[in-house]
Amino acid sequence: MKRTKIAEALQLKNFGEEVNIKGWVRTRRGNKNVSFVALNDGSTINNIQIVIDIAKFGEEYFKPITTGACLSVNGTLVESQGQGQSVEIQAKEIEIYGTADPATYPLQKKGHSLEFLREIAHLRPRTNTFGAIYRMRHHMSYAIHKYFNDNGFYYFHTPIITASDAEGAGSMFEVSTLSMNDLPRTKEGKVDFSQDFFGRQTNLTVSGQLEGELGAMALGLIYTFGPTFRAENSNTPRHLAEFWMIEPEMAFYDIKDNMDLAEDFLKYLIQYALDNCKEDIEFLAKMYDNELIDRLNFVVNNNFVRLTYTEGVKILKESGQKFEFPVDWGTDLQSEHERYLVEKHFKRPVILTDYPKEIKSFYMKQNDDGKTVRAMDVLFPKIGEIIGGSERESDYDKLMNRVKETGMNAEPIWWYLETRKFGTAPHAGFGLGFERLMLFVTGMTNIRDVIPFPRTPNNADF
Ligand code: 4AD
Ligand code: MG
């Protein structure tokens, strides 16, 4: 018999007919004669109830049908008498695909902490919480592609292995096939990367932007969506060493167009989650954050506040608030400052623009004041920075000046610099951290809980 997914079975009305359901046992209750097994197959947060007449199958056969076991059930669809569900299955035949010994199965009991579940990342997808989150990751990924496709953007694939440091931050994972125990050396005693796989030093990308700009300078509107790697040793609830980033890059956009796109894009994604992930969001709201749905609606329905970094710093200095890190013009804003502006002062998302050039990347368009660049950071409640972007410096000489001033090596990005020599154009773009978005739409508070296999300092076991 063809399998019916539980999400579909729960909608069926053809009572009396036979169906096949496959899934994992979530709970089992009942008495000596009849057992109620809640089965889940991942197609929905909801379980379907299997009613088992124990005598019919025999005690011995029934015994291993415990939490975690995987079953295939043929049975009759009946209207449920129990509360909270419309449909249940009266079991006729049960095939046990796999048992899960109650003595050792870690998810035997309910109510484990998120910290404990992180230690069993191989099994946590089987919990309601992580099922909901991973389904939502899928829906949000799809929504991202849909938004860009509907708006005339091309998905442009940028490399994961690069020879450049896009952000100039220097916190990169190196990629090499050289033996670390026996590194070839040059006459000067340095590592001889000419003997390495690519004949040069390479690393995992920190951003697809520089290659993305090459796409925008030909296709007009592009976006990237891929894994991104940063080796910064920041053990915070908002940083991963491997995260996914979405980077649209648009020819002929200025910073205002860039901000409009970022705001429209975020609102679209949040509305998409509300419309398409209703049951999962309701579950997460009930379990972790009862303000979640109000917060999502609030962001969709209100304009983001736009102001300059200079104005933002003034507000922070005059706030009388005691911050852990002091704030002054020229310092990088910490998440406590960003959240003060968003949560306490404006009480809505904020786009800060025109940051001091010293704290931003070399490629950002320089303002006439000689001090600031046309950067924009989108700051969200509970998250802080969710998007970072800018209008790009399109003038070759000005860009080269910044490369020199920041002490960057121009050689690995010679190809990038050539875009400013051949048919340069005003353009802009931004990067959205996918897991920061997931934090926002799920209401979770630790970034390790919104990606199936988090990579953080000292953690890459699974
Ligand atoms: O602000 P960032 O560093 O900007 C860039 O990489 C630009 N190249 C983007 C562009 O203009 N095309 O990173 C962009 C976003 C941040 O706002 C944040 O949401 C996310 O990426 N992000 C991280 N997310 C998780 N873990 C980390 N370690 C992250 N670093 C940045
Ligand atoms: Mg940033």
Coordinates of C-alpha atoms and ligand atoms in Angstrom, one line a residue:
M1 CA 0.0 0.0 0.0
K2 CA 1.2 3.5 -0.8
R3 CA 2.3 5.5 2.2
T4 CA 0.2 8.5 3.3
K5 CA 2.1 11.3 5.0
I6 CA 0.7 12.2 8.4
A7 CA 0.2 15.8 7.4
E8 CA -2.2 14.5 4.7
A9 CA -3.7 11.7 6.7
L10 CA -4.8 14.2 9.3
Q11 CA -6.9 16.0 6.7
L12 CA -8.6 12.9 5.4
K13 CA -12.4 12.4 5.7
N14 CA -12.8 9.0 4.0
F15 CA -13.4 7.1 7.3
G16 CA -13.5 3.3 7.1
E17 CA -10.8 3.2 4.4
E18 CA -7.4 1.6 4.9
V19 CA -4.2 3.7 4.9
N20 CA -0.5 3.1 5.4
I21 CA 1.4 5.4 7.8
K22 CA 5.1 5.3 8.6
G23 CA 6.8 7.1 11.3
W24 CA 8.6 7.2 14.7
V25 CA 6.8 6.6 18.0
R26 CA 6.7 9.8 20.1
T27 CA 4.7 8.4 23.0
R28 CA 2.8 5.4 24.0
R29 CA 0.0 5.3 26.6
G30 CA -3.0 3.2 27.4
N31 CA -3.8 0.0 29.5
K32 CA -3.3 -3.7 29.3
N33 CA -5.8 -4.1 26.5
V34 CA -5.5 -1.1 24.3
S35 CA -2.6 1.2 23.5
F36 CA -2.5 4.7 21.9
V37 CA 0.7 5.3 20.0
A38 CA 1.5 8.8 18.8
L39 CA 3.4 8.6 15.5
N40 CA 5.3 11.4 13.9
D41 CA 6.9 11.3 10.4
G42 CA 8.2 14.9 10.2
S43 CA 5.6 16.1 7.7
T44 CA 3.9 18.1 10.4
I45 CA 4.4 18.9 14.0
N46 CA 1.2 17.0 14.7
N47 CA 1.2 13.3 15.5
I48 CA -1.3 10.8 14.4
Q49 CA -2.8 8.4 17.0
I50 CA -2.5 4.7 16.3
V51 CA -5.0 2.6 18.3
I52 CA -3.6 -0.9 19.0
D53 CA -5.6 -3.8 20.3
I54 CA -2.8 -5.5 22.2
A55 CA -4.5 -9.0 22.3
K56 CA -4.7 -8.9 18.5
F57 CA -0.9 -8.5 18.0
G58 CA 0.2 -10.4 21.1
E59 CA 2.1 -8.9 24.1
E60 CA 5.5 -10.1 22.9
Y61 CA 5.1 -8.4 19.5
F62 CA 3.7 -5.2 21.0
K63 CA 6.4 -4.9 23.7
P64 CA 9.2 -3.2 21.5
I65 CA 6.8 -0.5 20.2
T66 CA 8.3 2.1 22.5
T67 CA 9.3 5.8 22.1
G68 CA 11.7 6.1 19.3
A69 CA 10.8 2.9 17.5
C70 CA 10.0 3.2 13.7
L71 CA 6.9 1.6 12.4
S72 CA 4.9 1.0 9.3
V73 CA 1.2 0.7 10.1
N74 CA -1.7 -0.5 7.9
G75 CA -5.0 0.4 9.5
T76 CA -8.4 1.9 9.2
L77 CA -9.0 5.6 9.2
V78 CA -11.5 6.4 11.9
E79 CA -13.0 9.6 13.3
S80 CA -11.2 10.3 16.5
Q81 CA -13.1 10.4 19.8
G82 CA -10.2 12.0 21.6
Q83 CA -9.7 15.7 21.9
G84 CA -7.5 17.8 19.7
Q85 CA -7.4 15.5 16.7
S86 CA -9.9 14.6 14.0
V87 CA -8.5 11.3 12.7
E88 CA -6.9 8.2 14.1
I89 CA -5.8 4.8 12.8
Q90 CA -7.1 1.5 14.0
A91 CA -4.1 -0.7 13.5
K92 CA -4.5 -3.9 11.4
E93 CA -0.9 -4.7 10.6
I94 CA 2.3 -3.3 12.1
E95 CA 5.7 -3.8 10.8
I96 CA 8.5 -2.7 13.2
Y97 CA 11.3 -1.3 11.1
G98 CA 13.5 -0.5 14.0
T99 CA 13.3 -0.6 17.8
A100 CA 14.8 1.9 20.3
D101 CA 15.8 0.3 23.6
P102 CA 14.1 2.4 26.3
A103 CA 17.1 1.8 28.6
T104 CA 19.4 3.7 26.2
Y105 CA 17.3 5.8 23.9
P106 CA 18.2 9.4 24.9
L107 CA 14.8 10.8 24.0
Q108 CA 12.9 8.3 26.0
K109 CA 11.6 11.1 28.3
K110 CA 10.2 14.5 27.3
G111 CA 11.3 17.9 28.4
H112 CA 15.1 17.8 27.8
S113 CA 17.0 21.1 27.9
L114 CA 18.2 22.7 24.7
E115 CA 21.7 22.4 26.1
F116 CA 21.3 18.7 26.5
L117 CA 19.8 18.4 23.0
R118 CA 22.8 20.1 21.5
E119 CA 24.9 17.2 22.8
I120 CA 22.7 14.8 20.8
A121 CA 22.5 16.7 17.6
H122 CA 22.1 13.4 15.7
L123 CA 18.8 12.8 17.4
R124 CA 17.4 16.2 18.2
P125 CA 15.7 16.5 14.8
R126 CA 13.2 14.0 16.3
T127 CA 11.9 16.5 18.9
N128 CA 9.0 18.8 18.3
T129 CA 11.2 21.8 18.7
F130 CA 13.8 20.9 16.2
G131 CA 11.3 19.4 13.8
A132 CA 9.6 22.8 13.7
I133 CA 12.8 24.7 13.3
Y134 CA 14.2 22.6 10.5
R135 CA 10.9 22.7 8.6
M136 CA 11.0 26.4 9.0
R137 CA 14.6 26.6 7.7
H138 CA 13.4 24.9 4.6
H139 CA 10.4 27.2 4.1
M140 CA 12.6 30.3 4.6
S141 CA 15.2 29.1 2.2
Y142 CA 12.5 28.5 -0.4
A143 CA 11.0 32.0 0.3
I144 CA 14.4 33.6 -0.3
H145 CA 14.7 32.0 -3.7
K146 CA 11.1 32.8 -4.5
Y147 CA 11.5 36.5 -3.5
F148 CA 14.5 37.0 -5.7
N149 CA 13.2 35.0 -8.6
D150 CA 9.9 36.9 -8.5
N151 CA 11.9 40.2 -8.5
G152 CA 14.2 39.4 -11.4
F153 CA 17.3 38.4 -9.5
Y154 CA 19.6 35.6 -10.7
Y155 CA 21.0 33.1 -8.3
F156 CA 24.8 33.4 -8.8
H157 CA 27.0 30.7 -7.4
T158 CA 30.2 32.0 -5.8
P159 CA 33.1 29.8 -4.7
I160 CA 33.6 28.4 -1.2
I161 CA 37.4 28.1 -1.7
T162 CA 38.9 31.5 -2.4
A163 CA 42.3 33.2 -2.3
S164 CA 40.9 36.5 -1.1
D165 CA 39.7 38.0 2.2
A166 CA 36.5 39.8 1.3
E167 CA 35.9 41.5 4.6
G168 CA 39.6 42.2 5.3
A169 CA 39.0 40.8 8.8
G170 CA 41.6 38.1 8.6
S171 CA 39.7 35.5 10.6
M172 CA 39.7 32.7 8.0
F173 CA 40.0 28.9 7.8
E174 CA 42.9 27.9 5.6
V175 CA 42.4 25.3 2.9
S176 CA 45.4 23.2 2.2
T177 CA 46.6 19.7 1.3
L178 CA 50.1 20.3 2.7
S179 CA 51.1 18.1 5.5
M180 CA 51.0 20.2 8.7
N181 CA 53.7 18.0 10.2
D182 CA 56.1 18.6 7.3
L183 CA 55.5 21.9 5.7
P184 CA 57.6 22.8 2.6
R185 CA 59.6 25.9 3.2
T186 CA 61.0 28.7 0.9
K187 CA 64.6 29.8 1.2
E188 CA 63.3 32.6 3.5
G189 CA 61.8 30.0 5.8
K190 CA 58.2 30.8 5.0
V191 CA 55.7 28.1 4.1
D192 CA 56.0 27.3 0.3
F193 CA 52.4 27.5 -0.8
S194 CA 53.5 27.1 -4.5
Q195 CA 53.6 23.4 -3.5
D196 CA 50.1 23.4 -2.2
F197 CA 47.1 22.0 -4.1
F198 CA 46.1 25.3 -5.8
G199 CA 49.7 26.6 -6.0
R200 CA 48.9 29.3 -3.6
Q201 CA 47.4 30.0 -0.2
T202 CA 43.6 29.6 -0.1
N203 CA 40.9 29.8 2.5
L204 CA 37.2 29.2 3.0
T205 CA 35.2 32.2 2.0
V206 CA 34.0 34.7 4.5
S207 CA 31.6 36.2 2.0
G208 CA 30.5 35.7 -1.6
Q209 CA 30.3 39.4 -2.2
L210 CA 33.4 40.2 -4.2
E211 CA 32.5 37.4 -6.7
G212 CA 28.9 38.5 -6.5
E213 CA 29.8 41.9 -7.6
L214 CA 31.3 40.4 -10.8
G215 CA 27.9 38.9 -11.5
A216 CA 26.0 42.1 -10.8
M217 CA 28.4 43.9 -13.2
A218 CA 27.0 41.7 -16.0
L219 CA 23.6 40.4 -15.0
G220 CA 22.4 43.4 -13.2
L221 CA 20.6 41.9 -10.2
I222 CA 22.1 38.8 -8.5
Y223 CA 22.1 37.1 -5.2
T224 CA 24.2 34.4 -3.6
F225 CA 23.0 32.0 -0.9
G226 CA 25.6 29.7 0.5
P227 CA 27.8 28.6 3.4
T228 CA 30.2 31.2 4.8
F229 CA 33.0 30.6 7.3
R230 CA 34.6 32.8 9.9
A231 CA 37.3 31.6 12.3
E232 CA 36.8 34.4 14.8
N233 CA 36.8 33.0 18.3
S234 CA 33.5 34.5 19.3
N235 CA 31.6 32.2 21.5
T236 CA 28.3 34.1 21.6
P237 CA 24.7 33.1 21.1
R238 CA 24.8 35.0 17.7
H239 CA 28.0 33.7 16.1
L240 CA 28.7 30.6 14.2
A241 CA 32.0 29.5 12.5
E242 CA 29.9 28.2 9.6
F243 CA 26.8 30.0 8.7
W244 CA 24.6 30.7 5.7
M245 CA 24.5 34.1 4.1
I246 CA 22.3 35.6 1.5
E247 CA 24.0 38.4 -0.5
P248 CA 22.1 40.3 -3.1
E249 CA 24.1 42.7 -5.3
M250 CA 22.5 45.2 -7.5
A251 CA 23.9 47.3 -10.4
F252 CA 22.6 50.9 -10.4
Y253 CA 21.3 50.8 -6.8
D254 CA 22.3 53.5 -4.4
I255 CA 22.1 53.2 -0.6
K256 CA 18.5 54.3 -0.5
D257 CA 17.5 51.6 -3.0
N258 CA 19.6 49.2 -1.0
M259 CA 17.7 50.0 2.2
D260 CA 14.3 49.8 0.5
L261 CA 15.2 46.3 -0.8
A262 CA 16.5 45.1 2.6
E263 CA 13.3 46.3 4.4
D264 CA 11.0 44.9 1.7
F265 CA 12.9 41.6 1.7
L266 CA 12.8 41.1 5.5
K267 CA 9.1 41.9 5.7
Y268 CA 8.4 39.5 2.9
L269 CA 10.3 36.7 4.6
I270 CA 8.6 37.3 7.9
Q271 CA 5.1 37.4 6.3
Y272 CA 6.0 34.2 4.5
A273 CA 6.8 32.5 7.8
L274 CA 3.5 33.7 9.3
D275 CA 1.6 32.5 6.3
N276 CA 3.3 29.2 5.7
C277 CA 4.7 28.0 9.0
K278 CA 1.7 28.7 11.2
E279 CA 1.6 25.5 13.3
D280 CA 5.4 25.4 13.8
I281 CA 5.5 29.1 14.9
E282 CA 2.5 28.6 17.2
F283 CA 4.2 25.7 18.8
L284 CA 7.5 27.6 19.3
A285 CA 5.6 30.6 20.6
K286 CA 3.8 28.5 23.1
M287 CA 7.0 26.7 24.3
Y288 CA 9.6 29.5 24.2
D289 CA 8.4 33.0 23.5
N290 CA 4.8 34.0 23.8
E291 CA 5.5 37.4 22.3
L292 CA 6.9 35.8 19.1
I293 CA 3.8 36.2 16.8
D294 CA 3.2 39.8 18.0
R295 CA 6.8 40.7 17.3
L296 CA 6.7 39.2 13.8
N297 CA 3.5 41.1 13.0
F298 CA 4.9 44.3 14.4
V299 CA 8.0 44.1 12.2
V300 CA 5.9 43.4 9.1
N301 CA 3.5 46.3 9.8
N302 CA 5.9 49.1 10.8
N303 CA 8.5 51.1 8.9
F304 CA 12.1 50.7 9.9
V305 CA 13.7 53.8 11.4
R306 CA 16.6 55.1 9.3
L307 CA 19.3 57.3 10.9
T308 CA 23.0 57.8 10.7
Y309 CA 25.6 56.2 12.9
T310 CA 26.5 59.7 14.2
E311 CA 22.9 60.3 15.2
G312 CA 22.7 56.8 16.8
V313 CA 25.9 57.4 18.8
K314 CA 24.4 60.8 20.0
I315 CA 21.3 59.0 21.3
L316 CA 23.3 56.3 23.0
K317 CA 25.6 58.9 24.7
E318 CA 22.6 60.9 25.9
S319 CA 20.7 57.9 27.0
G320 CA 22.1 57.8 30.5
Q321 CA 22.2 54.0 30.1
K322 CA 25.1 52.2 31.6
F323 CA 26.7 49.9 28.9
E324 CA 29.3 47.3 29.5
F325 CA 31.3 48.7 26.6
P326 CA 31.5 52.5 26.5
V327 CA 30.3 54.1 23.3
D328 CA 31.9 57.0 21.5
W329 CA 32.0 58.2 17.9
G330 CA 34.4 55.9 16.1
T331 CA 33.9 52.8 18.1
D332 CA 32.1 49.8 16.7
L333 CA 28.7 49.3 18.1
Q334 CA 28.2 46.3 20.4
S335 CA 25.0 44.3 20.4
E336 CA 23.9 45.9 23.7
H337 CA 24.1 49.3 21.9
E338 CA 22.2 48.1 18.9
R339 CA 19.5 46.5 21.0
Y340 CA 19.1 49.7 23.1
L341 CA 18.3 51.7 20.0
V342 CA 15.9 49.1 18.7
E343 CA 14.2 47.8 21.9
K344 CA 14.3 50.8 24.2
H345 CA 14.6 53.9 22.2
F346 CA 12.8 53.5 18.9
K347 CA 10.9 50.2 19.7
R348 CA 11.2 49.1 16.1
P349 CA 13.8 47.9 13.6
V350 CA 16.5 50.4 12.8
I351 CA 18.7 51.0 9.8
L352 CA 21.9 52.7 10.7
T353 CA 23.9 54.3 7.9
D354 CA 27.2 56.2 7.3
Y355 CA 29.6 54.6 9.7
P356 CA 33.1 55.7 10.3
K357 CA 35.3 54.3 7.5
E358 CA 37.8 52.8 10.0
I359 CA 35.3 50.3 11.4
K360 CA 33.9 49.2 8.0
S361 CA 35.2 47.2 5.0
F362 CA 37.5 48.6 2.3
Y363 CA 34.9 48.3 -0.5
M364 CA 32.3 50.7 0.9
K365 CA 31.5 54.0 -0.9
Q366 CA 33.3 56.9 0.7
N367 CA 31.3 60.0 1.6
D368 CA 32.4 63.5 0.8
D369 CA 33.1 64.2 4.5
G370 CA 36.3 62.0 4.2
K371 CA 35.3 60.3 7.5
T372 CA 32.3 58.1 6.8
V373 CA 31.2 55.4 4.3
R374 CA 27.9 54.6 2.9
A375 CA 27.3 51.5 5.0
M376 CA 24.0 50.3 6.3
D377 CA 23.3 47.9 9.1
V378 CA 19.8 46.6 9.8
L379 CA 19.2 46.1 13.5
F380 CA 16.5 43.9 14.9
P381 CA 14.9 43.4 18.3
K382 CA 16.5 40.5 20.3
I383 CA 19.1 40.0 17.5
G384 CA 21.0 43.2 16.9
E385 CA 22.6 43.2 13.5
I386 CA 20.7 41.0 11.1
I387 CA 21.9 42.6 7.8
G388 CA 25.2 44.4 6.9
G389 CA 25.6 46.1 3.6
S390 CA 26.6 49.2 1.7
E391 CA 26.7 51.1 -1.5
R392 CA 30.0 50.1 -3.1
E393 CA 33.0 52.4 -4.0
S394 CA 32.9 52.4 -7.8
D395 CA 35.8 54.7 -8.4
Y396 CA 39.0 52.9 -9.0
D397 CA 41.4 55.4 -7.5
K398 CA 39.3 55.9 -4.4
L399 CA 39.0 52.1 -3.9
M400 CA 42.8 51.6 -4.4
N401 CA 43.4 54.3 -1.7
R402 CA 41.3 52.3 0.8
V403 CA 43.1 49.1 -0.1
K404 CA 46.4 50.8 0.7
E405 CA 45.1 52.6 3.8
T406 CA 43.8 49.4 5.3
G407 CA 47.0 47.6 4.5
M408 CA 45.3 45.0 2.4
N409 CA 47.1 42.8 -0.1
A410 CA 45.8 43.9 -3.6
E411 CA 47.2 40.9 -5.4
P412 CA 44.5 38.3 -4.5
I413 CA 41.7 40.7 -5.5
W414 CA 43.2 42.1 -8.7
W415 CA 40.2 40.7 -10.6
Y416 CA 37.8 42.5 -8.3
L417 CA 39.6 45.8 -8.8
E418 CA 39.3 45.4 -12.5
T419 CA 35.5 45.9 -12.3
R420 CA 36.3 49.5 -11.5
K421 CA 38.5 49.8 -14.6
F422 CA 36.1 48.2 -17.1
G423 CA 32.7 49.7 -17.2
T424 CA 32.4 50.5 -13.6
A425 CA 28.9 51.4 -12.4
P426 CA 27.2 52.6 -9.2
H427 CA 26.0 49.5 -7.3
A428 CA 25.1 48.3 -3.8
G429 CA 24.3 45.1 -1.9
F430 CA 24.0 43.6 1.5
G431 CA 24.4 40.3 3.4
L432 CA 21.6 38.7 5.5
G433 CA 22.8 36.1 8.0
F434 CA 20.4 33.2 7.5
E435 CA 20.7 31.9 11.1
R436 CA 20.1 35.4 12.5
L437 CA 16.9 35.5 10.4
M438 CA 16.0 32.0 11.8
L439 CA 16.6 33.2 15.3
F440 CA 14.1 36.0 14.7
V441 CA 11.4 34.0 13.1
T442 CA 11.6 31.1 15.5
G443 CA 12.0 33.1 18.7
M444 CA 15.0 30.9 19.7
T445 CA 17.8 32.7 21.6
N446 CA 20.9 30.6 20.8
I447 CA 22.1 30.4 17.2
R448 CA 23.3 26.8 17.8
D449 CA 19.6 25.9 17.9
V450 CA 18.6 27.1 14.5
I451 CA 21.1 25.2 12.4
P452 CA 21.2 21.4 12.3
F453 CA 24.9 21.0 12.8
P454 CA 26.4 24.1 14.5
R455 CA 30.1 24.8 14.1
T456 CA 31.5 26.8 17.0
P457 CA 34.8 26.9 18.7
N458 CA 35.6 23.4 20.0
N459 CA 32.5 21.9 18.4
A460 CA 32.5 20.0 15.1
D461 CA 31.7 16.5 16.4
F462 CA 28.6 16.1 14.3
Ligands
4AD1 O1 28.2 42.3 8.1 P1 28.9 41.2 7.4 O2 30.2 40.8 7.8 O3 28.8 41.7 5.9 C1 29.4 41.0 4.9 O4 29.9 39.9 4.9 C2 29.2 41.7 3.5 N1 30.1 41.1 2.5 C3 27.7 41.6 3.1 C4 27.5 42.3 1.8 O5 27.4 43.5 1.8 N2 27.3 41.5 0.8 O6 27.9 39.9 7.5 C5 26.6 40.0 7.0 C6 25.6 39.3 7.9 C7 25.6 40.0 9.3 O7 24.8 41.1 9.4 C8 25.1 38.8 10.2 O8 23.6 38.7 10.0 C9 25.7 37.6 9.5 O9 26.0 38.0 8.2 N3 26.9 37.2 10.2 C10 26.9 36.0 10.9 N4 26.0 35.1 11.3 C11 26.3 34.1 12.1 N5 27.6 33.9 12.5 C12 28.6 34.8 12.2 N6 29.8 34.6 12.7 C13 28.3 35.9 11.4 N7 29.0 37.0 10.9 C14 28.1 37.7 10.1
MG2 MG 28.5 43.5 9.8

